[in-house]
Short mmCIF file of C-alpha atoms in Angstrom, two decimals:
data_model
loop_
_atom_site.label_atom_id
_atom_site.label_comp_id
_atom_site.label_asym_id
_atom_site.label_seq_id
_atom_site.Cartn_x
_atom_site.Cartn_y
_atom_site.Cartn_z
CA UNK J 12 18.23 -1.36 7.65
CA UNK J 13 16.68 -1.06 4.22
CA UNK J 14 12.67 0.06 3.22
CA UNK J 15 10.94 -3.34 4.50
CA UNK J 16 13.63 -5.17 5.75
CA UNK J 17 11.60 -6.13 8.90
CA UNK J 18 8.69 -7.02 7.51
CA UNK J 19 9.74 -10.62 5.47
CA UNK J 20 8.65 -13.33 6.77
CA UNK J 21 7.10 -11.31 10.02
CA UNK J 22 3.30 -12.86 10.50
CA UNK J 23 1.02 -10.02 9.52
CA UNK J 24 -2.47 -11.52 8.74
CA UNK J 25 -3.77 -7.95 7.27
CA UNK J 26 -1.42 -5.48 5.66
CA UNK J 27 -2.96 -2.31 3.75
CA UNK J 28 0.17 0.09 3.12
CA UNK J 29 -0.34 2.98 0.49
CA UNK J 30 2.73 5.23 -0.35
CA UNK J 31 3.40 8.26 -2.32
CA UNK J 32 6.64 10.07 -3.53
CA UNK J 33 7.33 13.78 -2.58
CA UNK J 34 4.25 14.02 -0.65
CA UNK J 35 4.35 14.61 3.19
CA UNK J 36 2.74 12.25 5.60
CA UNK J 37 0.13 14.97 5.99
CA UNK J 38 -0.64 16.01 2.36
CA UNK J 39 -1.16 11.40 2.11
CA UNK J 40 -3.53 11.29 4.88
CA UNK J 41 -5.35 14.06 3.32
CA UNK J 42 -5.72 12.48 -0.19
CA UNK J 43 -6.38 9.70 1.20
CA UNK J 44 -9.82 10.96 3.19
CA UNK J 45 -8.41 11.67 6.70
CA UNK J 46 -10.90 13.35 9.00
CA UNK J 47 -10.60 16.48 11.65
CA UNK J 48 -8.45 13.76 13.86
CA UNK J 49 -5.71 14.02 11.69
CA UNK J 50 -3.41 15.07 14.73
CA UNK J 51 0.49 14.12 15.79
CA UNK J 52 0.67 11.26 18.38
CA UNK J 53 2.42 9.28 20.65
CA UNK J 54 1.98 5.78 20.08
CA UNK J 55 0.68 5.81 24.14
CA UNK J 56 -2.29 8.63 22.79
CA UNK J 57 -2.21 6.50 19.82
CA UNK J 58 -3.56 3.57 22.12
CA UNK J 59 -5.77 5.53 24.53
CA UNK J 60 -7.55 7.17 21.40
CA UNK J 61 -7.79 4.54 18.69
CA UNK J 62 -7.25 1.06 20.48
CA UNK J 63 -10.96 0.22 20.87
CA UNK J 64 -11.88 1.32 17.33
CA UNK J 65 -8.70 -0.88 15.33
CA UNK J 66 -10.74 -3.96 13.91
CA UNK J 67 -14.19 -2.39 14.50
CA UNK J 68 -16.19 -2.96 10.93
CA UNK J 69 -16.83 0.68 10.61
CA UNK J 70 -13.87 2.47 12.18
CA UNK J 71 -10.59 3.05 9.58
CA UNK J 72 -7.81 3.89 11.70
CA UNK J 73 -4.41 5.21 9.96
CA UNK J 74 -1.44 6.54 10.97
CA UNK J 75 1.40 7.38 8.68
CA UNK J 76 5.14 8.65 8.34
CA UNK J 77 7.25 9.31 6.06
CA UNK J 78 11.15 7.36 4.72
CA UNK J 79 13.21 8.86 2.27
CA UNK J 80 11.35 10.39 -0.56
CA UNK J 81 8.03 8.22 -0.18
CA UNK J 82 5.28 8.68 2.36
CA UNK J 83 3.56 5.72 4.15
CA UNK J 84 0.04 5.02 5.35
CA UNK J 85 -0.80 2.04 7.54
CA UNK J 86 -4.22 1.04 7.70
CA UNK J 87 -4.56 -0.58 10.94
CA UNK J 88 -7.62 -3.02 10.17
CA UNK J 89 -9.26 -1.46 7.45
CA UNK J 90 -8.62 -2.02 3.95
CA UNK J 91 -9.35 1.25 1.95
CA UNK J 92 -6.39 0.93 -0.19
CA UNK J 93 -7.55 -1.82 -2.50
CA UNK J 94 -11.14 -2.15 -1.74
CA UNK J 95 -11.60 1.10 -3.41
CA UNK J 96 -9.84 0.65 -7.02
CA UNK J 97 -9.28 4.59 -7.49
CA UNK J 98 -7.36 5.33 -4.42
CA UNK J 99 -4.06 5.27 -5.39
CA UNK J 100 -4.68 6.69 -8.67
CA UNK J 101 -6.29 9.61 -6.71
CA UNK J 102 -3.32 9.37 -4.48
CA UNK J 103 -0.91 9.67 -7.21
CA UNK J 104 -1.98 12.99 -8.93
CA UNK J 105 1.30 14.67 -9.98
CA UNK J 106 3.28 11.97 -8.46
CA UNK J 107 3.90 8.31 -8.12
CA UNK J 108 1.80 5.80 -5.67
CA UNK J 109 1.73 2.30 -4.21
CA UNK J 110 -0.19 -0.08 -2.64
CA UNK J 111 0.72 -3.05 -0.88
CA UNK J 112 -1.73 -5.54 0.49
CA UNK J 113 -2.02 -8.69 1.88
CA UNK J 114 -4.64 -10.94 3.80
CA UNK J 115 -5.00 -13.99 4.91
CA UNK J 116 -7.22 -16.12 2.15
CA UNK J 117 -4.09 -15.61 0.86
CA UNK J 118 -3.93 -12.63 -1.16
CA UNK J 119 -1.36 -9.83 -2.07
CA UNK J 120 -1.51 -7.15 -4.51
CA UNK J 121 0.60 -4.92 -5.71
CA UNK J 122 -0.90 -1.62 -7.41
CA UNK J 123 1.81 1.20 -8.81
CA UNK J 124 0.03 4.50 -10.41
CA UNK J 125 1.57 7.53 -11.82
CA UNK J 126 -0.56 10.76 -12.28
CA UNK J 127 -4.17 9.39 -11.73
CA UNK J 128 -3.65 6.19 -13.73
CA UNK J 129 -3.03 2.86 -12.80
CA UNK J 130 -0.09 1.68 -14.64
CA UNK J 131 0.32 -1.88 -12.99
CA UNK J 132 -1.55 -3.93 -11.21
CA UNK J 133 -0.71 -7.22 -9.95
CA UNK J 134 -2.90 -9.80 -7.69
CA UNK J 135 -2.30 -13.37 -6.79
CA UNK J 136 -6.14 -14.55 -6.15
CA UNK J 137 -6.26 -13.52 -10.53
CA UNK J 138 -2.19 -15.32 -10.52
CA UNK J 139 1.24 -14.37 -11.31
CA UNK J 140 0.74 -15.41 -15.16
CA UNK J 141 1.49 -11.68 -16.95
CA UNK J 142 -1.45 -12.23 -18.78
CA UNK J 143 -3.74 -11.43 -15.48
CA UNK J 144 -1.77 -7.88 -15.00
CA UNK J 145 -3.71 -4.94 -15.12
CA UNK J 146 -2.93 -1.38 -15.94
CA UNK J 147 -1.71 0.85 -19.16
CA UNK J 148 1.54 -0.64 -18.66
CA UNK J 149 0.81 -4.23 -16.55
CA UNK J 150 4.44 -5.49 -17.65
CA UNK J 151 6.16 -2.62 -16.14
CA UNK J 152 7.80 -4.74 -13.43
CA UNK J 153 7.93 -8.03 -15.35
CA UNK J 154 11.45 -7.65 -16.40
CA UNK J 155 12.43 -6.83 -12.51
CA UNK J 156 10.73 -9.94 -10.73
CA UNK J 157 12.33 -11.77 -13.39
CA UNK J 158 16.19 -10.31 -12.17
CA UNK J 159 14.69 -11.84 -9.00
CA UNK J 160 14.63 -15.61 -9.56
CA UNK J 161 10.57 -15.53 -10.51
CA UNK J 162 9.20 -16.76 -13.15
CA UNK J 163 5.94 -15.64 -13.98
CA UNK J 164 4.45 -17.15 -16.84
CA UNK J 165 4.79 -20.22 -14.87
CA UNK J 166 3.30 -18.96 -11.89
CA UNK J 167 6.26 -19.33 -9.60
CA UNK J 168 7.43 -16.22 -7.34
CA UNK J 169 10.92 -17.47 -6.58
CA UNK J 170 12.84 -17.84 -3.93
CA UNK J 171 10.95 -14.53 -1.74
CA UNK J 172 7.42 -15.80 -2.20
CA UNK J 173 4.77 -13.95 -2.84
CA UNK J 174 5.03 -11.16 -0.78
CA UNK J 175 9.17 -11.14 -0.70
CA UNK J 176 8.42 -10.34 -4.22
CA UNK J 177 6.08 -7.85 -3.96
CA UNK J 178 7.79 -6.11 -0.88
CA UNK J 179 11.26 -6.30 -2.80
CA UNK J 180 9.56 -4.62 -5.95
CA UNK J 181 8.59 -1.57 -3.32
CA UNK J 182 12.18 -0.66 -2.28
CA UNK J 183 13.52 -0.67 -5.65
CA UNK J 184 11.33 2.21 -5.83
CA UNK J 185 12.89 3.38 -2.53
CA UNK J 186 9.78 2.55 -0.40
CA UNK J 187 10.33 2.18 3.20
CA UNK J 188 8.75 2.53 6.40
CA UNK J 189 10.48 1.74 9.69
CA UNK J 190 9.67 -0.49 11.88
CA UNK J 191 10.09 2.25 14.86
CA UNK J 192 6.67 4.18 13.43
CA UNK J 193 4.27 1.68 14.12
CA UNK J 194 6.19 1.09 17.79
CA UNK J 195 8.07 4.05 19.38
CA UNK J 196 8.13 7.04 17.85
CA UNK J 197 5.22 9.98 17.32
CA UNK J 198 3.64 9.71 14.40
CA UNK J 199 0.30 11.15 12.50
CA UNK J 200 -2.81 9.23 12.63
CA UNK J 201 -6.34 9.22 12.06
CA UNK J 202 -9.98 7.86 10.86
CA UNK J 203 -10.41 7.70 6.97
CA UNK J 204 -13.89 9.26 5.96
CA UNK J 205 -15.52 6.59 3.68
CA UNK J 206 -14.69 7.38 0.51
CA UNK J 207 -17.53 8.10 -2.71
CA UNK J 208 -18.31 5.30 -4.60
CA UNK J 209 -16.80 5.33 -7.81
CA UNK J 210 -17.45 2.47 -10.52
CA UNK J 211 -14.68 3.93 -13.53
CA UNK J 212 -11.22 3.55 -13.03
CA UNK J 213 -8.93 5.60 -15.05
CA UNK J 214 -8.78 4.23 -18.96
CA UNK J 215 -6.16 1.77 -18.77
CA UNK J 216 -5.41 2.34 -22.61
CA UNK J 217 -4.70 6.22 -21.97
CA UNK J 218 -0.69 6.86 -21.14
CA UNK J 219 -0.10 8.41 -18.03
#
């Protein structure tokens, strides 16, 4: 099975996935704001312990794992990741980061950062036209969703869609989170402490 295999065309009305390279599942949580629940669990203490709080407006669940060289975070309700623009350029401090979400107005974005800058961001409520990109290198992955049948001056995402696009973009930088995290297996988890507010995002102009 490869990165995200299971996840085309599976129904998931909210998806908030951040990942970072060469950090463990641990050090991510941390970056990302974890609180003193930050603990290894089954998914059964998973349930007992966080089932009640999953969609509650104030509660941000996570757990996380880790595939290959990249660490994943699964917000399970929440949507940290992209509601707060600097997280995964704090995330990516010495390292590279990703964020992957998608709702259901319908939205995905796609946000890649490398040491504390953004370098591309990509969202398909602003459209695919390069034009909307942001980031101090928004054509970064032009070139790539081109080699996939898109085409996106004319707005068209090819044969994977929208998020076939965006989730195919993720393993070709050897993303991956299996399947058997969010379902069997023990994994880390816990709440996200709201994070500061923070207006300035890293200067898009400056290189990474």
């Amino acid at each position: 099975m490869t990165g995200l295999d299971w996840m085309y065309g599976r129904d998931l009305p909210l998806l908030s996935l951040t990942f970072a390279r060469g950090l463990t599942a641990r050090e991510l949580l941390e970056r990302m704001g974890a609180d003193d629940s930050l603990a290894l669990r089954s998914q059964e203490d998973f349930d007992d312990e966080f089932g009640d709080l999953l969609y509650a407006d104030d509660s941000y669940v996570v757990s996380a794992g880790r595939h290959g060289e990249w660490a994943w975070a699964w917000e399970h309700g929440s949507w940290q990741c992209v509601a707060d623009d600097r997280l995964v350029c704090d995330v990516s401090m010495g390292t590279q980061a990703l964020v992957l979400h998608a709702n259901e107005k319908p939205m995905v974005e796609f946000r890649y950062a490398e040491n504390g800058y953004l370098i591309t961001g990509i969202n398909t409520v602003m459209g695919l036209h390069p034009d909307h990109y942001t980031g101090c290198a928004p054509h970064r992955f032009t070139a790539a969703m081109r080699a996939m049948d898109a085409a996106p001056e004319n707005l068209d995402y090819g044969p994977l869609g929208p998020r076939g696009l965006f989730f195919r973009l993720a393993e070709d930088l050897g993303v991956g989170l299996p399947h058997a995290d969010l379902t069997t297996n023990p994994v880390l988890s816990a709440e996200l402490q709201p994070r500061p507010d923070i207006d300035a995002r890293p200067p898009e102009s400056a290189a990474p």
